[in-house]
Amino acid sequence: MFKVDEFVLGGLSACCAGVITNPLEVVKTRIQLQGELKSRGHYVVHYRNVFHAFYAIASNESVLALQKGLVPALWYQFFMNGIRFGAYQCFDNFGLTRNANGDVIFHKSVVFGAASGAVGSFIGSPFYLVKTHLQSRSSAHIAVGHQHSHSTMTGALTSIYKNYGIIGLWRGCAASMTRVTIGGAIQLSTFASVKTFIDKSKIIPTDSFLNSLAAAMVGGLAVTLLMTPFDVISTRLYNQPVDEKTGKGLKYSGIFNCMHKIATTEGILGFYKGWTASLLRLGPHTVLSLLFWTEIRKKYMSFKQKFEPKSSQINTISRTTTT
Ligand SMILES: *[C@@H]1O[C@H](CO)[C@@H](O)[C@H](O)[C@H]1NC(C)=O
C-alpha cells in the first residue's frame, strides 16, 4: 500500500537540509533551556540572542560544537520526515486529500497531514531525545539545563535503554507528537492550499520552483508562530533529569504540568524562547527540504519512467516539510 521510495525520497531531502540547519538547532536548544523555571533577572544570561549564542558556543567550546547532535538529528529527520512526507504523498496518490477535480480539500489535507506527522514523530522520538541531550551538553561555563553525561548517539541510546528500558527511549514523545502534529497539519495544509491557489490563478507558471517556494514560505511562517510554544515544551521534557529508580521526570510530570510551570515562573514569553532561532531555521529548512525533495523526486521519477514506460505519470509536487 505505501510506497517505500516516497518515504526514502522525503527522508533524504530532509537530511540534506538538516546538515545545513543543525547549528541553529543547537542554538535554539540552548536558548530554550536558559533560565528554565526562573523569572527574568534571576538567572545568568549566557546567550543574549541567536548571534551571540553562535559566538559564545564557538569561543567557549569550538566551532564544531555547533554541529552537536548532528547524527541523531539526521536520523530523526530521516525517519520523521521520511515517514511524514511519504505517508502524506501516499494518501494523496490514493486521492484521499482531493475532490473529483483534483483540487486539495482543506480539511482532509489537515487531517492527513496531522496523522502523518504523529506517526513520523512517534517513530523518530528516541532520536529527538538523544539529540536534545547532546545539544544541551556544553562546557560548564555556558551550561544551561540538565547536563546528561552521554557524548555519542549509540552511547546515549544504550545507556537510556539499559537504565529505563523501551519506555525510557520514548520519554517525552507525547510532547513532540503534539508539536509535529500541529506543525505538520498547519504546514502541509497551508502549503497545499496556497499552491493550488497559485496554480489556479496562474500568477506564477505552474510547476515552477517559485510556485512551491511561495507556498512553503506562507506555510513556514504560520508554523513558527503556532509551533514555538510546543517546541519549548518538547525541549524541556526531553532534557529534564529522570529519577533513577522510578524513571519519572524530576521537573515536569507531563505536557500540561510543563505549560503550567513555564507560565507561572517564566511567563508567556517563556514559551517563545528560541523563537528567533526557530524562525531563522524554519525558513531555510523548509525551503531547502522542499527544494531537495522537488529536485530529487523529479530526477527519480523521470529515471523510473525511462525504465518503466507504462508507470503512472509524474504527479504535481505539492508537499512540503518542516520540524
Ligand atoms: C564564553 O561565553 C560567554 C557568554 O556567556 C562570553 O561572554 C565569552 O566571551 C565567551 N568566550 C570565552 C573565551 O570565554
Short mmCIF file of C-alpha atoms and ligand atoms in Angstrom, two decimals:
data_model
loop_
_atom_site.label_atom_id
_atom_site.label_comp_id
_atom_site.label_asym_id
_atom_site.label_seq_id
_atom_site.Cartn_x
_atom_site.Cartn_y
_atom_site.Cartn_z
CA MET A 1 0.00 0.00 0.00
CA PHE A 2 2.67 2.51 1.00
CA LYS A 3 5.49 3.12 -1.39
CA VAL A 4 8.91 2.79 0.18
CA ASP A 5 10.50 5.09 -2.39
CA GLU A 6 8.30 8.02 -1.34
CA PHE A 7 9.47 7.60 2.25
CA VAL A 8 13.12 7.45 1.28
CA LEU A 9 12.88 10.49 -1.02
CA GLY A 10 11.24 12.55 1.68
CA GLY A 11 13.71 11.45 4.33
CA LEU A 12 16.76 12.10 2.18
CA SER A 13 15.76 15.63 1.29
CA ALA A 14 15.07 16.48 4.94
CA CYS A 15 18.54 15.15 5.86
CA CYS A 16 20.26 17.34 3.28
CA ALA A 17 18.54 20.35 4.77
CA GLY A 18 19.31 19.14 8.30
CA VAL A 19 23.09 19.30 7.83
CA ILE A 20 22.85 22.96 6.94
CA THR A 21 20.42 24.00 9.67
CA ASN A 22 21.73 21.94 12.63
CA PRO A 23 23.77 24.80 14.18
CA LEU A 24 20.53 26.75 14.54
CA GLU A 25 19.06 23.74 16.34
CA VAL A 26 21.95 23.73 18.83
CA VAL A 27 21.49 27.44 19.47
CA LYS A 28 17.73 27.03 19.76
CA THR A 29 18.03 24.19 22.29
CA ARG A 30 20.41 26.21 24.48
CA ILE A 31 18.24 29.33 24.42
CA GLN A 32 15.12 27.31 25.20
CA LEU A 33 16.78 25.83 28.28
CA GLN A 34 18.25 29.09 29.51
CA GLY A 35 16.53 30.39 32.64
CA GLU A 36 14.44 27.23 32.97
CA LEU A 37 11.64 27.86 35.50
CA LYS A 38 13.24 31.13 36.60
CA SER A 39 11.79 34.58 36.18
CA ARG A 40 13.57 37.28 34.21
CA GLY A 41 16.55 38.79 36.01
CA HIS A 42 17.01 35.75 38.24
CA TYR A 43 19.48 33.86 36.09
CA VAL A 44 22.78 34.45 34.29
CA VAL A 45 22.27 35.10 30.60
CA HIS A 46 24.90 33.13 28.70
CA TYR A 47 23.20 33.51 25.36
CA ARG A 48 21.94 37.02 24.74
CA ASN A 49 20.49 36.29 21.28
CA VAL A 50 20.97 33.92 18.35
CA PHE A 51 24.11 35.60 17.07
CA HIS A 52 25.67 35.94 20.49
CA ALA A 53 24.88 32.27 21.10
CA PHE A 54 26.82 31.30 17.97
CA TYR A 55 29.75 33.31 19.27
CA ALA A 56 29.52 32.01 22.86
CA ILE A 57 29.41 28.37 21.72
CA ALA A 58 32.17 28.73 19.14
CA SER A 59 34.52 30.58 21.52
CA ASN A 60 33.85 28.62 24.73
CA GLU A 61 33.61 25.20 23.09
CA SER A 62 34.59 25.08 19.42
CA VAL A 63 33.17 25.77 16.00
CA LEU A 64 32.47 22.04 15.73
CA ALA A 65 30.29 22.24 18.84
CA LEU A 66 27.76 24.00 16.63
CA GLN A 67 27.17 20.63 14.95
CA LYS A 68 26.45 18.81 18.22
CA GLY A 69 23.74 16.19 17.97
CA LEU A 70 24.02 16.10 14.17
CA VAL A 71 23.92 12.30 13.96
CA PRO A 72 20.66 11.79 15.91
CA ALA A 73 19.29 14.94 14.24
CA LEU A 74 19.77 13.37 10.82
CA TRP A 75 18.29 10.04 11.87
CA TYR A 76 15.36 11.94 13.29
CA GLN A 77 14.95 13.89 10.05
CA PHE A 78 15.17 10.74 8.02
CA PHE A 79 12.56 8.75 9.94
CA MET A 80 10.27 11.50 11.00
CA ASN A 81 10.12 13.46 7.75
CA GLY A 82 10.52 10.44 5.53
CA ILE A 83 7.51 8.82 7.12
CA ARG A 84 5.55 12.05 7.28
CA PHE A 85 6.24 13.07 3.68
CA GLY A 86 5.88 9.60 2.35
CA ALA A 87 2.64 8.87 4.16
CA TYR A 88 1.14 12.14 3.02
CA GLN A 89 2.18 11.52 -0.57
CA CYS A 90 0.62 8.07 -0.43
CA PHE A 91 -2.66 9.44 0.93
CA ASP A 92 -2.54 11.96 -1.89
CA ASN A 93 -1.76 9.34 -4.53
CA PHE A 94 -4.82 7.46 -3.37
CA GLY A 95 -6.89 10.57 -3.91
CA LEU A 96 -7.81 10.84 -0.23
CA THR A 97 -6.96 14.52 0.04
CA ARG A 98 -8.57 15.74 -3.19
CA ASN A 99 -12.02 16.13 -4.74
CA ALA A 100 -13.13 14.79 -8.16
CA ASN A 101 -11.49 17.75 -9.97
CA GLY A 102 -8.17 17.02 -8.34
CA ASP A 103 -8.27 20.06 -6.03
CA VAL A 104 -6.99 19.74 -2.47
CA ILE A 105 -9.77 19.57 0.10
CA PHE A 106 -8.57 21.70 3.00
CA HIS A 107 -9.86 19.77 6.00
CA LYS A 108 -8.78 16.45 4.54
CA SER A 109 -5.26 17.65 3.90
CA VAL A 110 -5.14 18.90 7.50
CA VAL A 111 -6.29 15.56 8.89
CA PHE A 112 -3.90 13.51 6.78
CA GLY A 113 -1.08 15.97 7.43
CA ALA A 114 -1.61 15.63 11.15
CA ALA A 115 -1.85 11.85 11.05
CA SER A 116 1.35 11.59 9.01
CA GLY A 117 3.13 13.91 11.45
CA ALA A 118 2.04 11.96 14.51
CA VAL A 119 3.29 8.66 13.12
CA GLY A 120 6.57 10.17 11.97
CA SER A 121 7.39 11.86 15.24
CA PHE A 122 6.48 8.82 17.30
CA ILE A 123 8.91 6.68 15.36
CA GLY A 124 11.64 9.33 15.42
CA SER A 125 11.20 10.19 19.12
CA PRO A 126 14.25 8.39 20.62
CA PHE A 127 16.49 10.28 18.19
CA TYR A 128 14.96 13.60 19.19
CA LEU A 129 15.53 12.69 22.84
CA VAL A 130 19.21 11.96 22.30
CA LYS A 131 19.62 14.98 20.03
CA THR A 132 18.33 17.26 22.78
CA HIS A 133 20.67 15.69 25.37
CA LEU A 134 23.71 16.04 23.14
CA GLN A 135 22.91 19.58 22.04
CA SER A 136 22.37 20.89 25.56
CA ARG A 137 25.59 19.34 26.84
CA SER A 138 28.20 22.07 26.95
CA SER A 139 31.27 23.42 28.67
CA ALA A 140 30.50 24.23 32.31
CA HIS A 141 30.98 27.95 31.74
CA ILE A 142 27.95 28.31 29.48
CA ALA A 143 25.89 25.29 30.54
CA VAL A 144 22.11 25.60 30.64
CA GLY A 145 19.53 22.95 31.55
CA HIS A 146 20.26 19.50 32.91
CA GLN A 147 23.57 18.11 31.65
CA HIS A 148 23.29 14.48 30.58
CA SER A 149 26.52 12.54 30.69
CA HIS A 150 26.46 10.69 27.36
CA SER A 151 28.52 12.01 24.48
CA THR A 152 27.58 9.85 21.47
CA MET A 153 24.30 8.74 19.97
CA THR A 154 24.81 5.00 20.39
CA GLY A 155 26.19 5.50 23.90
CA ALA A 156 23.14 7.52 24.81
CA LEU A 157 20.65 5.08 23.30
CA THR A 158 22.31 2.12 25.02
CA SER A 159 22.53 3.75 28.43
CA ILE A 160 18.95 5.04 28.33
CA TYR A 161 17.72 1.62 27.27
CA LYS A 162 19.73 -0.13 30.00
CA ASN A 163 18.51 2.19 32.74
CA TYR A 164 14.95 2.91 31.72
CA GLY A 165 14.02 0.37 29.03
CA ILE A 166 11.88 0.99 25.96
CA ILE A 167 9.67 3.41 27.89
CA GLY A 168 12.76 5.50 28.65
CA LEU A 169 13.64 5.74 24.96
CA TRP A 170 10.19 7.10 24.19
CA ARG A 171 10.17 9.55 27.09
CA GLY A 172 8.68 12.89 26.03
CA CYS A 173 7.19 11.54 22.80
CA ALA A 174 3.75 12.96 23.62
CA ALA A 175 5.18 16.48 23.54
CA SER A 176 6.94 16.08 20.24
CA MET A 177 3.95 14.33 18.71
CA THR A 178 1.81 17.30 19.68
CA ARG A 179 4.43 19.64 18.32
CA VAL A 180 4.76 17.88 14.99
CA THR A 181 1.06 17.13 14.59
CA ILE A 182 0.17 20.77 14.98
CA GLY A 183 3.09 21.98 12.89
CA GLY A 184 2.60 19.38 10.18
CA ALA A 185 -1.12 19.94 9.86
CA ILE A 186 -0.66 23.68 9.54
CA GLN A 187 2.21 23.49 7.16
CA LEU A 188 1.01 20.78 4.86
CA SER A 189 -2.44 22.25 4.56
CA THR A 190 -1.29 25.83 4.06
CA PHE A 191 1.25 24.65 1.54
CA ALA A 192 -1.16 22.53 -0.45
CA SER A 193 -3.92 25.14 -0.45
CA VAL A 194 -1.67 28.08 -1.27
CA LYS A 195 -0.09 26.08 -4.07
CA THR A 196 -3.46 25.09 -5.55
CA PHE A 197 -4.46 28.76 -5.33
CA ILE A 198 -1.31 29.93 -7.12
CA ASP A 199 -1.64 27.16 -9.72
CA LYS A 200 -5.20 28.23 -10.50
CA SER A 201 -4.57 31.96 -10.53
CA LYS A 202 -1.57 31.41 -12.87
CA ILE A 203 0.38 34.27 -11.22
CA ILE A 204 3.46 32.09 -11.47
CA PRO A 205 3.80 29.37 -14.15
CA THR A 206 2.52 26.02 -12.86
CA ASP A 207 5.18 23.60 -11.67
CA SER A 208 7.88 26.25 -11.44
CA PHE A 209 10.04 26.17 -8.33
CA LEU A 210 8.91 29.69 -7.36
CA ASN A 211 5.41 28.37 -7.02
CA SER A 212 6.39 25.82 -4.38
CA LEU A 213 8.67 28.36 -2.73
CA ALA A 214 5.92 30.92 -2.20
CA ALA A 215 3.63 28.27 -0.80
CA ALA A 216 6.34 26.98 1.54
CA MET A 217 7.11 30.45 2.90
CA VAL A 218 3.50 31.07 3.89
CA GLY A 219 3.37 27.62 5.48
CA GLY A 220 6.64 28.17 7.35
CA LEU A 221 5.56 31.44 8.87
CA ALA A 222 2.28 30.04 10.16
CA VAL A 223 4.09 27.04 11.59
CA THR A 224 6.71 29.04 13.51
CA LEU A 225 4.07 31.23 15.11
CA LEU A 226 1.96 28.38 16.39
CA MET A 227 4.60 25.74 16.98
CA THR A 228 7.27 27.51 19.08
CA PRO A 229 5.48 27.02 22.44
CA PHE A 230 5.27 23.27 21.79
CA ASP A 231 8.88 23.32 20.71
CA VAL A 232 9.91 24.80 24.06
CA ILE A 233 7.81 22.23 25.92
CA SER A 234 9.35 19.35 23.93
CA THR A 235 12.89 20.54 24.63
CA ARG A 236 12.13 20.86 28.36
CA LEU A 237 10.50 17.43 28.63
CA TYR A 238 13.20 15.72 26.60
CA ASN A 239 16.01 17.33 28.51
CA GLN A 240 14.72 17.01 32.07
CA PRO A 241 16.60 14.80 34.54
CA VAL A 242 15.00 11.48 35.35
CA ASP A 243 14.65 9.69 38.68
CA GLU A 244 16.97 6.67 38.62
CA LYS A 245 14.55 4.40 40.46
CA THR A 246 11.08 5.36 39.25
CA GLY A 247 12.08 6.57 35.77
CA LYS A 248 9.88 9.64 36.27
CA GLY A 249 10.84 13.15 35.19
CA LEU A 250 12.15 15.26 38.06
CA LYS A 251 10.98 18.64 36.80
CA TYR A 252 7.77 18.09 34.87
CA SER A 253 5.18 15.32 35.02
CA GLY A 254 3.78 15.96 31.54
CA ILE A 255 2.78 18.49 28.91
CA PHE A 256 0.18 20.35 30.99
CA ASN A 257 2.35 20.42 34.09
CA CYS A 258 5.17 21.85 31.98
CA MET A 259 2.89 24.50 30.47
CA HIS A 260 1.67 25.49 33.91
CA LYS A 261 5.18 25.72 35.38
CA ILE A 262 6.55 27.78 32.49
CA ALA A 263 3.57 30.12 32.58
CA THR A 264 3.83 30.74 36.33
CA THR A 265 7.61 31.19 36.52
CA GLU A 266 8.83 32.46 33.16
CA GLY A 267 5.59 33.98 31.91
CA ILE A 268 4.15 33.90 28.42
CA LEU A 269 7.46 34.99 26.92
CA GLY A 270 8.98 31.75 28.24
CA PHE A 271 7.01 29.91 25.57
CA TYR A 272 8.71 31.96 22.89
CA LYS A 273 12.31 31.31 23.95
CA GLY A 274 14.35 30.39 20.91
CA TRP A 275 11.72 31.86 18.62
CA THR A 276 14.25 33.81 16.53
CA ALA A 277 16.35 30.69 16.04
CA SER A 278 13.24 28.76 15.00
CA LEU A 279 12.27 31.43 12.54
CA LEU A 280 15.78 31.62 11.10
CA ARG A 281 15.90 27.85 10.89
CA LEU A 282 12.42 27.16 9.53
CA GLY A 283 12.80 29.40 6.52
CA PRO A 284 15.95 27.76 5.14
CA HIS A 285 14.93 24.34 6.41
CA THR A 286 11.56 24.41 4.71
CA VAL A 287 12.86 25.92 1.53
CA LEU A 288 15.88 23.60 1.36
CA SER A 289 14.00 20.37 2.09
CA LEU A 290 11.37 21.34 -0.41
CA LEU A 291 13.99 22.20 -2.99
CA PHE A 292 15.88 18.96 -2.40
CA TRP A 293 12.65 16.99 -2.36
CA THR A 294 11.29 18.53 -5.55
CA GLU A 295 14.56 18.02 -7.39
CA ILE A 296 15.37 14.55 -6.07
CA ARG A 297 11.81 13.38 -6.79
CA LYS A 298 11.76 14.82 -10.32
CA LYS A 299 15.05 13.07 -11.14
CA TYR A 300 13.86 9.85 -9.60
CA MET A 301 10.51 9.91 -11.40
CA SER A 302 11.97 10.60 -14.84
CA PHE A 303 14.56 7.91 -14.22
CA LYS A 304 11.80 5.50 -13.25
CA GLN A 305 9.69 6.42 -16.30
CA LYS A 306 12.53 5.73 -18.67
CA PHE A 307 12.70 2.19 -17.42
CA GLU A 308 9.01 1.61 -16.79
CA PRO A 309 7.26 3.42 -19.66
CA LYS A 310 3.80 2.35 -18.51
CA SER A 311 4.09 3.60 -14.95
CA SER A 312 1.84 6.44 -13.84
CA GLN A 313 2.62 9.98 -14.93
CA ILE A 314 4.67 12.33 -12.75
CA ASN A 315 2.47 13.83 -10.09
CA THR A 316 2.48 17.52 -9.45
CA ILE A 317 4.66 18.07 -6.44
CA SER A 318 2.60 19.50 -3.66
CA ARG A 319 4.05 18.50 -0.35
CA THR A 320 6.49 20.11 1.98
CA THR A 321 8.42 19.71 5.20
CA THR A 322 9.47 21.13 8.48
CA THR A 323 10.42 20.33 12.03
C1 LIG B 1 32.17 32.43 26.51
O1 LIG B 1 30.78 32.76 26.63
C2 LIG B 1 30.50 33.99 27.26
C3 LIG B 1 29.00 34.15 27.29
O2 LIG B 1 28.46 33.69 28.47
C4 LIG B 1 31.15 35.13 26.53
O3 LIG B 1 30.93 36.34 27.21
C5 LIG B 1 32.63 34.88 26.36
O4 LIG B 1 33.20 35.88 25.59
C6 LIG B 1 32.82 33.52 25.68
N1 LIG B 1 34.21 33.24 25.34
C7 LIG B 1 35.20 32.92 26.19
C8 LIG B 1 36.51 32.62 25.57
O5 LIG B 1 35.06 32.86 27.40
#
